[in-house]
mmCIF file of C-alpha atoms and ligand atoms in Angstrom:
data_model
loop_
_atom_site.group_PDB
_atom_site.id
_atom_site.type_symbol
_atom_site.label_atom_id
_atom_site.label_comp_id
_atom_site.label_asym_id
_atom_site.label_seq_id
_atom_site.Cartn_x
_atom_site.Cartn_y
_atom_site.Cartn_z
ATOM 1 C CA UNK A 1 15.781 -3.990 22.344
ATOM 2 C CA UNK A 2 13.852 -1.197 21.699
ATOM 3 C CA UNK A 3 10.009 -0.893 21.930
ATOM 4 C CA UNK A 4 8.108 1.902 19.876
ATOM 5 C CA UNK A 5 4.200 2.779 19.031
ATOM 6 C CA UNK A 6 2.493 3.216 16.246
ATOM 7 C CA UNK A 7 3.005 8.150 17.661
ATOM 8 C CA UNK A 8 6.560 7.143 18.035
ATOM 9 C CA UNK A 9 7.000 5.543 14.514
ATOM 10 C CA UNK A 10 5.773 7.819 12.728
ATOM 11 C CA UNK A 11 8.218 11.110 14.610
ATOM 12 C CA UNK A 12 11.675 9.043 13.240
ATOM 13 C CA UNK A 13 10.480 8.769 9.845
ATOM 14 C CA UNK A 14 9.432 11.626 7.072
ATOM 15 C CA UNK A 15 7.241 10.676 4.750
ATOM 16 C CA UNK A 16 10.243 10.332 1.561
ATOM 17 C CA UNK A 17 12.494 8.536 3.748
ATOM 18 C CA UNK A 18 9.505 5.388 3.953
ATOM 19 C CA UNK A 19 9.059 5.753 -0.436
ATOM 20 C CA UNK A 20 12.685 5.633 -0.411
ATOM 21 C CA UNK A 21 13.101 2.362 1.540
ATOM 22 C CA UNK A 22 10.011 0.806 -0.474
ATOM 23 C CA UNK A 23 11.982 1.793 -3.531
ATOM 24 C CA UNK A 24 15.209 0.196 -2.222
ATOM 25 C CA UNK A 25 12.884 -2.967 -0.794
ATOM 26 C CA UNK A 26 12.391 -3.480 -4.516
ATOM 27 C CA UNK A 27 16.268 -3.322 -5.154
ATOM 28 C CA UNK A 28 17.226 -5.858 -2.671
ATOM 29 C CA UNK A 29 14.139 -7.897 -4.485
ATOM 30 C CA UNK A 30 15.490 -7.342 -7.541
ATOM 31 C CA UNK A 31 19.012 -8.541 -6.536
ATOM 32 C CA UNK A 32 18.123 -11.605 -4.406
ATOM 33 C CA UNK A 33 19.956 -10.235 -1.583
ATOM 34 C CA UNK A 34 17.068 -12.278 0.921
ATOM 35 C CA UNK A 35 15.197 -14.838 1.677
ATOM 36 C CA UNK A 36 11.328 -14.637 1.725
ATOM 37 C CA UNK A 37 9.618 -18.052 1.975
ATOM 38 C CA UNK A 38 5.238 -17.478 1.396
ATOM 39 C CA UNK A 39 3.635 -15.629 3.893
ATOM 40 C CA UNK A 40 1.573 -18.074 6.011
ATOM 41 C CA UNK A 41 -1.429 -18.255 6.994
ATOM 42 C CA UNK A 42 -3.439 -19.223 9.812
ATOM 43 C CA UNK A 43 -7.252 -19.149 9.727
ATOM 44 C CA UNK A 44 -10.366 -19.539 12.072
ATOM 45 C CA UNK A 45 -13.480 -19.059 10.066
ATOM 46 C CA UNK A 46 -12.898 -15.487 8.768
ATOM 47 C CA UNK A 47 -10.423 -14.475 11.088
ATOM 48 C CA UNK A 48 -6.565 -14.303 9.626
ATOM 49 C CA UNK A 49 -3.848 -14.625 11.528
ATOM 50 C CA UNK A 50 -1.014 -14.102 8.787
ATOM 51 C CA UNK A 51 2.742 -14.260 9.416
ATOM 52 C CA UNK A 52 5.729 -12.888 7.305
ATOM 53 C CA UNK A 53 9.303 -12.876 7.777
ATOM 54 C CA UNK A 54 12.148 -11.746 6.032
ATOM 55 C CA UNK A 55 16.432 -12.121 6.096
ATOM 56 C CA UNK A 56 17.901 -8.949 5.281
ATOM 57 C CA UNK A 57 21.459 -8.495 4.970
ATOM 58 C CA UNK A 58 21.100 -6.444 8.750
ATOM 59 C CA UNK A 59 18.075 -7.848 10.195
ATOM 60 C CA UNK A 60 15.759 -10.232 10.094
ATOM 61 C CA UNK A 61 11.922 -8.863 10.053
ATOM 62 C CA UNK A 62 8.862 -11.423 10.734
ATOM 63 C CA UNK A 63 5.509 -8.967 11.023
ATOM 64 C CA UNK A 64 2.375 -10.793 12.751
ATOM 65 C CA UNK A 65 -1.075 -9.396 11.463
ATOM 66 C CA UNK A 66 -4.138 -9.894 12.753
ATOM 67 C CA UNK A 67 -6.732 -9.535 10.300
ATOM 68 C CA UNK A 68 -10.271 -9.391 11.432
ATOM 69 C CA UNK A 69 -13.384 -9.003 9.423
ATOM 70 C CA UNK A 70 -16.308 -8.433 11.756
ATOM 71 C CA UNK A 71 -13.181 -5.525 14.104
ATOM 72 C CA UNK A 72 -14.715 -2.930 13.122
ATOM 73 C CA UNK A 73 -18.780 -3.522 14.200
ATOM 74 C CA UNK A 74 -17.414 -3.601 17.187
ATOM 75 C CA UNK A 75 -14.739 -0.853 17.146
ATOM 76 C CA UNK A 76 -11.399 -2.101 16.641
ATOM 77 C CA UNK A 77 -9.272 -1.519 13.250
ATOM 78 C CA UNK A 78 -9.644 -4.309 11.095
ATOM 79 C CA UNK A 79 -5.883 -4.865 10.638
ATOM 80 C CA UNK A 80 -3.976 -4.802 13.421
ATOM 81 C CA UNK A 81 -0.222 -6.541 14.472
ATOM 82 C CA UNK A 82 3.602 -6.616 15.702
ATOM 83 C CA UNK A 83 6.124 -6.628 13.838
ATOM 84 C CA UNK A 84 9.563 -7.481 15.672
ATOM 85 C CA UNK A 85 13.134 -7.092 13.646
ATOM 86 C CA UNK A 86 16.456 -9.685 15.095
ATOM 87 C CA UNK A 87 19.868 -8.218 14.042
ATOM 88 C CA UNK A 88 20.505 -10.543 11.283
ATOM 89 C CA UNK A 89 24.245 -12.061 13.031
ATOM 90 C CA UNK A 90 23.326 -13.124 15.544
ATOM 91 C CA UNK A 91 19.152 -12.973 15.847
ATOM 92 C CA UNK A 92 18.799 -11.056 18.748
ATOM 93 C CA UNK A 93 15.540 -9.526 19.643
ATOM 94 C CA UNK A 94 16.108 -5.833 18.317
ATOM 95 C CA UNK A 95 13.164 -3.938 18.437
ATOM 96 C CA UNK A 96 9.396 -5.140 18.722
ATOM 97 C CA UNK A 97 6.470 -2.260 16.491
ATOM 98 C CA UNK A 98 3.082 -1.967 15.696
ATOM 99 C CA UNK A 99 2.750 -3.615 12.397
ATOM 100 C CA UNK A 100 -0.609 -2.498 11.802
ATOM 101 C CA UNK A 101 1.059 1.335 11.628
ATOM 102 C CA UNK A 102 3.777 -0.397 9.390
ATOM 103 C CA UNK A 103 1.475 -2.119 7.775
ATOM 104 C CA UNK A 104 -0.290 1.318 6.929
ATOM 105 C CA UNK A 105 2.384 3.448 7.096
ATOM 106 C CA UNK A 106 4.415 1.412 4.451
ATOM 107 C CA UNK A 107 1.451 0.687 1.614
ATOM 108 C CA UNK A 108 0.933 4.400 2.191
ATOM 109 C CA UNK A 109 4.885 4.310 0.599
ATOM 110 C CA UNK A 110 4.419 1.546 -1.944
ATOM 111 C CA UNK A 111 1.040 3.835 -3.220
ATOM 112 C CA UNK A 112 3.360 6.635 -2.868
ATOM 113 C CA UNK A 113 6.204 5.068 -5.680
ATOM 114 C CA UNK A 114 4.143 4.017 -7.433
ATOM 115 C CA UNK A 115 2.749 7.021 -8.420
ATOM 116 C CA UNK A 116 5.352 8.419 -9.092
ATOM 117 C CA UNK A 117 6.140 5.719 -11.794
ATOM 118 C CA UNK A 118 3.096 6.376 -12.843
ATOM 119 C CA UNK A 119 0.931 8.910 -12.728
ATOM 120 C CA UNK A 120 1.510 12.678 -15.070
ATOM 121 C CA UNK A 121 3.322 14.831 -12.653
ATOM 122 C CA UNK A 122 0.615 17.503 -12.720
ATOM 123 C CA UNK A 123 -2.189 16.119 -11.289
ATOM 124 C CA UNK A 124 -4.545 17.833 -8.714
ATOM 125 C CA UNK A 125 -6.884 15.651 -8.053
ATOM 126 C CA UNK A 126 -7.564 12.045 -6.957
ATOM 127 C CA UNK A 127 -10.440 9.863 -5.531
ATOM 128 C CA UNK A 128 -10.487 7.690 -3.289
ATOM 129 C CA UNK A 129 -12.891 4.381 -2.471
ATOM 130 C CA UNK A 130 -12.649 3.161 0.668
ATOM 131 C CA UNK A 131 -12.267 5.207 3.962
ATOM 132 C CA UNK A 132 -10.669 2.932 6.137
ATOM 133 C CA UNK A 133 -7.106 3.220 7.666
ATOM 134 C CA UNK A 134 -5.562 2.155 4.817
ATOM 135 C CA UNK A 135 -7.307 4.324 2.832
ATOM 136 C CA UNK A 136 -5.972 7.760 4.615
ATOM 137 C CA UNK A 137 -3.028 6.212 4.305
ATOM 138 C CA UNK A 138 -2.454 6.306 0.754
ATOM 139 C CA UNK A 139 -4.152 9.538 -0.042
ATOM 140 C CA UNK A 140 -1.166 10.805 2.765
ATOM 141 C CA UNK A 141 1.384 9.516 0.675
ATOM 142 C CA UNK A 142 -0.704 10.921 -2.889
ATOM 143 C CA UNK A 143 -0.727 14.208 -1.611
ATOM 144 C CA UNK A 144 3.481 14.194 -0.800
ATOM 145 C CA UNK A 145 4.104 13.207 -4.571
ATOM 146 C CA UNK A 146 1.915 14.890 -6.563
ATOM 147 C CA UNK A 147 0.449 18.368 -5.685
ATOM 148 C CA UNK A 148 -3.194 16.945 -5.887
ATOM 149 C CA UNK A 149 -6.123 19.932 -4.115
ATOM 150 C CA UNK A 150 -8.566 18.437 -4.891
ATOM 151 C CA UNK A 151 -9.961 14.127 -3.043
ATOM 152 C CA UNK A 152 -12.576 12.898 -3.898
ATOM 153 C CA UNK A 153 -14.000 10.253 -1.323
ATOM 154 C CA UNK A 154 -16.639 7.332 -1.747
ATOM 155 C CA UNK A 155 -17.513 4.056 0.948
ATOM 156 C CA UNK A 156 -20.642 1.884 0.738
ATOM 157 C CA UNK A 157 -20.267 1.486 5.133
ATOM 158 C CA UNK A 158 -18.937 5.008 6.250
ATOM 159 C CA UNK A 159 -22.052 7.744 5.458
ATOM 160 C CA UNK A 160 -20.538 10.240 7.762
ATOM 161 C CA UNK A 161 -16.627 10.677 6.110
ATOM 162 C CA UNK A 162 -16.391 13.831 8.554
ATOM 163 C CA UNK A 163 -13.550 12.186 10.796
ATOM 164 C CA UNK A 164 -11.711 10.315 8.450
ATOM 165 C CA UNK A 165 -11.471 13.866 6.768
ATOM 166 C CA UNK A 166 -10.244 15.640 9.954
ATOM 167 C CA UNK A 167 -7.851 13.067 10.726
ATOM 168 C CA UNK A 168 -6.662 13.189 7.054
ATOM 169 C CA UNK A 169 -6.151 17.033 7.313
ATOM 170 C CA UNK A 170 -4.131 16.702 11.056
ATOM 171 C CA UNK A 171 -1.887 13.799 9.318
ATOM 172 C CA UNK A 172 -1.291 15.827 6.244
ATOM 173 C CA UNK A 173 -0.777 19.255 8.740
ATOM 174 C CA UNK A 174 1.599 16.656 10.952
ATOM 175 C CA UNK A 175 3.870 15.823 8.061
ATOM 176 C CA UNK A 176 4.337 19.938 6.844
ATOM 177 C CA UNK A 177 1.527 19.673 3.564
ATOM 178 C CA UNK A 178 -0.238 22.103 4.223
ATOM 179 C CA UNK A 179 -1.390 23.463 1.018
ATOM 180 C CA UNK A 180 -5.323 24.369 0.632
ATOM 181 C CA UNK A 181 -6.557 21.069 0.229
ATOM 182 C CA UNK A 182 -10.583 20.687 -0.742
ATOM 183 C CA UNK A 183 -12.030 17.041 0.246
ATOM 184 C CA UNK A 184 -15.267 16.217 -1.948
ATOM 185 C CA UNK A 185 -18.239 13.703 -0.575
ATOM 186 C CA UNK A 186 -19.248 11.433 -4.114
ATOM 187 C CA UNK A 187 -22.466 9.118 -3.582
ATOM 188 C CA UNK A 188 -20.385 7.128 -6.425
ATOM 189 C CA UNK A 189 -18.020 5.820 -7.139
ATOM 190 C CA UNK A 190 -19.096 6.421 -11.016
ATOM 191 C CA UNK A 191 -19.220 10.660 -9.736
ATOM 192 C CA UNK A 192 -15.615 10.089 -8.129
ATOM 193 C CA UNK A 193 -14.329 8.916 -10.817
ATOM 194 C CA UNK A 194 -15.527 11.507 -13.130
ATOM 195 C CA UNK A 195 -13.721 13.723 -10.922
ATOM 196 C CA UNK A 196 -10.286 12.290 -10.460
ATOM 197 C CA UNK A 197 -7.002 11.671 -12.713
ATOM 198 C CA UNK A 198 -6.468 9.531 -9.758
ATOM 199 C CA UNK A 199 -8.364 6.905 -8.420
ATOM 200 C CA UNK A 200 -7.148 4.451 -5.733
ATOM 201 C CA UNK A 201 -9.094 1.696 -3.564
ATOM 202 C CA UNK A 202 -8.999 1.011 -0.473
ATOM 203 C CA UNK A 203 -11.943 -1.736 0.661
ATOM 204 C CA UNK A 204 -12.068 -5.646 1.107
ATOM 205 C CA UNK A 205 -14.692 -5.008 -1.935
ATOM 206 C CA UNK A 206 -15.929 -8.791 -3.393
ATOM 207 C CA UNK A 207 -17.128 -7.153 -6.849
ATOM 208 C CA UNK A 208 -15.768 -4.039 -8.880
ATOM 209 C CA UNK A 209 -15.606 -1.171 -7.723
ATOM 210 C CA UNK A 210 -15.869 1.234 -10.841
ATOM 211 C CA UNK A 211 -18.084 0.949 -13.422
ATOM 212 C CA UNK A 212 -17.214 -1.162 -16.214
ATOM 213 C CA UNK A 213 -16.636 2.165 -18.365
ATOM 214 C CA UNK A 214 -14.252 2.206 -20.628
ATOM 215 C CA UNK A 215 -15.450 6.106 -21.658
ATOM 216 C CA UNK A 216 -15.004 6.818 -18.001
ATOM 217 C CA UNK A 217 -11.880 4.666 -16.778
ATOM 218 C CA UNK A 218 -9.390 6.102 -19.958
ATOM 219 C CA UNK A 219 -6.355 8.262 -18.673
ATOM 220 C CA UNK A 220 -6.963 7.441 -15.062
ATOM 221 C CA UNK A 221 -3.965 6.511 -12.819
ATOM 222 C CA UNK A 222 -5.107 3.592 -11.099
ATOM 223 C CA UNK A 223 -3.776 1.862 -7.566
ATOM 224 C CA UNK A 224 -5.783 -0.743 -6.372
ATOM 225 C CA UNK A 225 -4.272 -2.079 -2.823
ATOM 226 C CA UNK A 226 -7.056 -4.157 -1.620
ATOM 227 C CA UNK A 227 -9.568 -7.515 -1.884
ATOM 228 C CA UNK A 228 -6.283 -9.548 -2.227
ATOM 229 C CA UNK A 229 -8.155 -13.415 -2.448
ATOM 230 C CA UNK A 230 -8.697 -14.806 -5.491
ATOM 231 C CA UNK A 231 -12.424 -14.892 -5.581
ATOM 232 C CA UNK A 232 -12.406 -11.099 -4.635
ATOM 233 C CA UNK A 233 -11.266 -7.409 -7.059
ATOM 234 C CA UNK A 234 -11.347 -4.639 -7.422
ATOM 235 C CA UNK A 235 -11.123 -3.287 -10.632
ATOM 236 C CA UNK A 236 -13.563 -4.198 -13.799
ATOM 237 C CA UNK A 237 -12.388 -4.881 -16.696
ATOM 238 C CA UNK A 238 -12.581 -2.059 -18.568
ATOM 239 C CA UNK A 239 -9.219 -1.393 -16.733
ATOM 240 C CA UNK A 240 -7.218 -4.088 -19.050
ATOM 241 C CA UNK A 241 -9.053 -2.866 -21.943
ATOM 242 C CA UNK A 242 -7.231 0.499 -21.649
ATOM 243 C CA UNK A 243 -3.846 -0.273 -20.216
ATOM 244 C CA UNK A 244 -1.138 -1.696 -21.576
ATOM 245 C CA UNK A 245 0.721 -3.125 -18.490
ATOM 246 C CA UNK A 246 -0.567 -4.571 -15.383
ATOM 247 C CA UNK A 247 2.144 -3.126 -12.436
ATOM 248 C CA UNK A 248 2.844 -6.432 -9.817
ATOM 249 C CA UNK A 249 4.883 -6.651 -7.026
ATOM 250 C CA UNK A 250 5.828 -10.610 -7.942
ATOM 251 C CA UNK A 251 4.224 -13.266 -9.806
ATOM 252 C CA UNK A 252 2.917 -14.396 -6.909
ATOM 253 C CA UNK A 253 0.293 -11.132 -7.139
ATOM 254 C CA UNK A 254 -1.831 -13.354 -9.842
ATOM 255 C CA UNK A 255 -2.470 -16.037 -8.500
ATOM 256 C CA UNK A 256 -3.265 -14.525 -4.661
ATOM 257 C CA UNK A 257 -5.473 -11.248 -5.892
ATOM 258 C CA UNK A 258 -8.622 -12.029 -8.200
ATOM 259 C CA UNK A 259 -8.205 -8.413 -10.160
ATOM 260 C CA UNK A 260 -4.979 -10.382 -12.077
ATOM 261 C CA UNK A 261 -6.712 -14.311 -11.583
ATOM 262 C CA UNK A 262 -9.710 -13.095 -13.061
ATOM 263 C CA UNK A 263 -8.356 -11.766 -15.671
ATOM 264 C CA UNK A 264 -5.645 -13.401 -16.461
ATOM 265 C CA UNK A 265 -7.537 -16.665 -16.757
ATOM 266 C CA UNK A 266 -10.314 -15.002 -19.035
ATOM 267 C CA UNK A 267 -8.321 -14.268 -21.627
ATOM 268 C CA UNK A 268 -8.106 -10.604 -21.023
ATOM 269 C CA UNK A 269 -5.105 -9.991 -19.681
ATOM 270 C CA UNK A 270 -2.035 -11.774 -21.596
ATOM 271 C CA UNK A 271 0.912 -13.149 -18.727
ATOM 272 C CA UNK A 272 3.615 -10.830 -20.674
ATOM 273 C CA UNK A 273 1.528 -7.675 -19.905
ATOM 274 C CA UNK A 274 2.101 -8.279 -16.450
ATOM 275 C CA UNK A 275 5.032 -6.195 -15.338
ATOM 276 C CA UNK A 276 7.276 -5.630 -12.063
ATOM 277 C CA UNK A 277 7.604 -2.944 -10.299
ATOM 278 C CA UNK A 278 11.090 -2.797 -9.553
ATOM 279 C CA UNK A 279 11.764 -3.030 -13.259
ATOM 280 C CA UNK A 280 10.142 -0.223 -13.693
ATOM 281 C CA UNK A 281 11.892 1.582 -11.517
ATOM 282 C CA UNK A 282 15.051 0.521 -12.483
ATOM 283 C CA UNK A 283 14.368 0.836 -15.660
ATOM 284 C CA UNK A 284 12.778 4.428 -15.771
ATOM 285 C CA UNK A 285 16.053 5.263 -13.394
ATOM 286 C CA UNK A 286 18.579 3.589 -16.372
ATOM 287 C CA UNK A 287 16.855 5.769 -19.040
ATOM 288 C CA UNK A 288 14.424 2.946 -20.489
ATOM 289 C CA UNK A 289 10.772 4.429 -19.686
ATOM 290 C CA UNK A 290 8.144 1.555 -20.331
ATOM 291 C CA UNK A 291 5.948 2.043 -23.357
ATOM 292 C CA UNK A 292 2.852 3.221 -21.657
ATOM 293 C CA UNK A 293 -0.604 3.590 -22.671
ATOM 294 C CA UNK A 294 -2.162 6.303 -20.789
ATOM 295 C CA UNK A 295 -4.565 3.963 -18.278
ATOM 296 C CA UNK A 296 -2.018 2.870 -16.090
ATOM 297 C CA UNK A 297 -2.612 0.652 -13.238
ATOM 298 C CA UNK A 298 -1.213 -0.813 -10.067
ATOM 299 C CA UNK A 299 -1.872 -3.807 -8.029
ATOM 300 C CA UNK A 300 -1.005 -4.641 -4.551
ATOM 301 C CA UNK A 301 -0.737 -7.215 -2.441
ATOM 302 C CA UNK A 302 2.386 -6.589 -0.686
ATOM 303 C CA UNK A 303 4.970 -8.743 0.784
ATOM 304 C CA UNK A 304 7.575 -8.871 3.294
ATOM 305 C CA UNK A 305 10.226 -7.043 2.516
ATOM 306 C CA UNK A 306 8.984 -4.379 2.418
ATOM 307 C CA UNK A 307 7.819 -3.973 6.191
ATOM 308 C CA UNK A 308 11.802 -6.124 6.543
ATOM 309 C CA UNK A 309 12.942 -2.853 4.756
ATOM 310 C CA UNK A 310 10.832 -0.265 6.356
ATOM 311 C CA UNK A 311 10.926 -0.873 9.625
ATOM 312 C CA UNK A 312 14.378 -1.715 9.498
ATOM 313 C CA UNK A 313 14.333 2.507 8.631
ATOM 314 C CA UNK A 314 12.277 3.061 11.304
ATOM 315 C CA UNK A 315 14.334 1.387 13.752
ATOM 316 C CA UNK A 316 17.481 2.753 13.290
ATOM 317 C CA UNK A 317 16.199 6.115 13.044
ATOM 318 C CA UNK A 318 14.981 5.902 16.032
ATOM 319 C CA UNK A 319 17.988 4.633 17.407
ATOM 320 C CA UNK A 320 19.521 7.491 15.786
ATOM 321 C CA UNK A 321 16.835 10.076 17.414
ATOM 322 C CA UNK A 322 16.530 8.140 20.639
ATOM 323 C CA UNK A 323 13.271 7.552 20.230
ATOM 324 C CA UNK A 324 10.703 4.874 21.652
ATOM 325 C CA UNK A 325 11.932 3.115 25.007
ATOM 326 C CA UNK A 326 15.089 0.629 25.221
ATOM 327 C CA UNK A 327 14.984 -2.681 27.530
ATOM 328 C CA UNK A 328 17.779 -4.659 28.094
ATOM 329 C CA UNK A 329 17.018 -8.451 27.947
ATOM 330 C CA UNK A 330 17.702 -10.025 31.749
ATOM 331 C CA UNK A 331 17.791 -13.911 30.332
HETATM 332 N N1 NAD B 401 -2.325 -4.357 -0.455
HETATM 333 C C1 NAD B 401 -1.275 -4.607 1.145
HETATM 334 O O1 NAD B 401 -0.424 -4.384 1.077
HETATM 335 C C2 NAD B 401 -2.309 -4.687 1.625
HETATM 336 C C3 NAD B 401 -1.460 -3.724 3.168
HETATM 337 C C4 NAD B 401 -2.597 -3.796 3.653
HETATM 338 C C5 NAD B 401 -3.949 -3.785 3.446
HETATM 339 N N2 NAD B 401 -5.100 -4.321 2.280
HETATM 340 C C6 NAD B 401 -6.307 -4.542 2.249
HETATM 341 O O2 NAD B 401 -6.639 -3.418 2.182
HETATM 342 C C7 NAD B 401 -8.026 -3.388 1.779
HETATM 343 C C8 NAD B 401 -8.264 -2.366 3.364
HETATM 344 O O3 NAD B 401 -7.995 -2.819 4.029
HETATM 345 P P1 NAD B 401 -8.094 -1.520 5.931
HETATM 346 O O4 NAD B 401 -7.070 -1.907 7.551
HETATM 347 O O5 NAD B 401 -8.025 0.025 5.230
HETATM 348 O O6 NAD B 401 -9.611 -2.102 6.710
HETATM 349 P P2 NAD B 401 -10.604 -1.110 6.519
HETATM 350 O O7 NAD B 401 -11.931 -1.908 7.158
HETATM 351 O O8 NAD B 401 -9.926 -0.120 7.620
HETATM 352 O O9 NAD B 401 -11.197 0.066 5.520
HETATM 353 C C9 NAD B 401 -11.926 -0.087 4.297
HETATM 354 C C10 NAD B 401 -12.833 0.378 3.499
HETATM 355 O O10 NAD B 401 -13.746 0.359 2.398
HETATM 356 C C11 NAD B 401 -15.295 0.819 2.539
HETATM 357 N N3 NAD B 401 -15.901 -0.654 1.639
HETATM 358 C C12 NAD B 401 -15.884 -2.097 1.670
HETATM 359 N N4 NAD B 401 -16.283 -2.432 0.915
HETATM 360 C C13 NAD B 401 -16.225 -1.427 -0.184
HETATM 361 C C14 NAD B 401 -16.789 -0.992 -1.466
HETATM 362 N N5 NAD B 401 -17.782 -2.512 -2.334
HETATM 363 N N6 NAD B 401 -17.526 -0.027 -2.079
HETATM 364 C C15 NAD B 401 -16.865 1.057 -1.186
HETATM 365 N N7 NAD B 401 -16.191 1.154 0.026
HETATM 366 C C16 NAD B 401 -16.091 -0.339 0.852
HETATM 367 C C17 NAD B 401 -15.247 -0.499 3.937
HETATM 368 O O11 NAD B 401 -17.052 0.746 4.464
HETATM 369 C C18 NAD B 401 -14.031 0.478 4.887
HETATM 370 O O12 NAD B 401 -14.609 1.712 5.283
HETATM 371 C C19 NAD B 401 -8.521 -4.935 2.810
HETATM 372 O O13 NAD B 401 -8.597 -5.625 1.855
HETATM 373 C C20 NAD B 401 -6.683 -5.665 3.605
HETATM 374 O O14 NAD B 401 -6.589 -6.713 2.845
HETATM 375 C C21 NAD B 401 -4.051 -3.864 2.008
#
């Protein structure tokens, strides 16, 4: 069984390979060649344990994630966990890897794929609301898919985004993205949105992070990955007045995320305007692009199939490159 820490996982794969694995996960989801029960969530107070099994053809992936809201105050990450891969043929354990790294890597790649299909090719600016772990990886992949030169940052609770920028610069460099990128710290989400073509939110916000202002948000490409509970949202109503479609991963997102559940309940968003990223990808590849408005939006809640497919990629590449420790069971 192979054991991989976060650094080894990053050394095993490239950003493009992870995004291609995410596209493949969408194709597998569309084909139905998988078994993925609803994610099981165990809670004590505000602390959550999420268990996400998924059977693919060659591996079974089970991600176990701890979401502990008070962790950042204690100096620990908000999300942490483990990913376990078992051989699909025999059920034998194949690999264990860092679930926090896998989450950040694949969630960044999920947004990278959304930008591949939704963002204008020549975008040079992106704004990030929420300078945490996911946010950093969101920008990493955004820089890989669009020629971004200016990144705008805003966080309600981070007074000095300097360390965040240093970490992102290091990651960009390690991933071979060496163009001069300028960082701008914004006093609020309005000034961030005024200057950014792409808007990414990666927060635990309970209320919309942007002003409910159509003129401000018109023509933007919005990616919202945070606030996945039914009573929370990052996106204001204006988004649904401007977008033709709401792209997401699967129907369950409409129940799980307030970003979709709240406008669907109020009638602002109708069910026929909710579209799935897997269809956009396949239709675009087959020459049937969706008729879009100039404002576009992808809401992500994630799904276990992304974790399983990306972990499969990491495991196979790590085996080829002899990265990580191999341990033998003696049972
Ligand atoms: N869609 C997915 O697949 C997926 C995957 C992983 C995490 N998530 C979600 O992404 C979110 C962020 O996770 P993380 O691991 O980066 O957490 P984190 O704590 O590392 O970062 C979140 C950042 O958002 C900031 N923030 C919170 N509320 C804000 C607000 N109203 N305005 C501006 N900034 C605000 C916090 O100060 C923090 O710096 C969580 O809601 C998590 O559940 C989604």
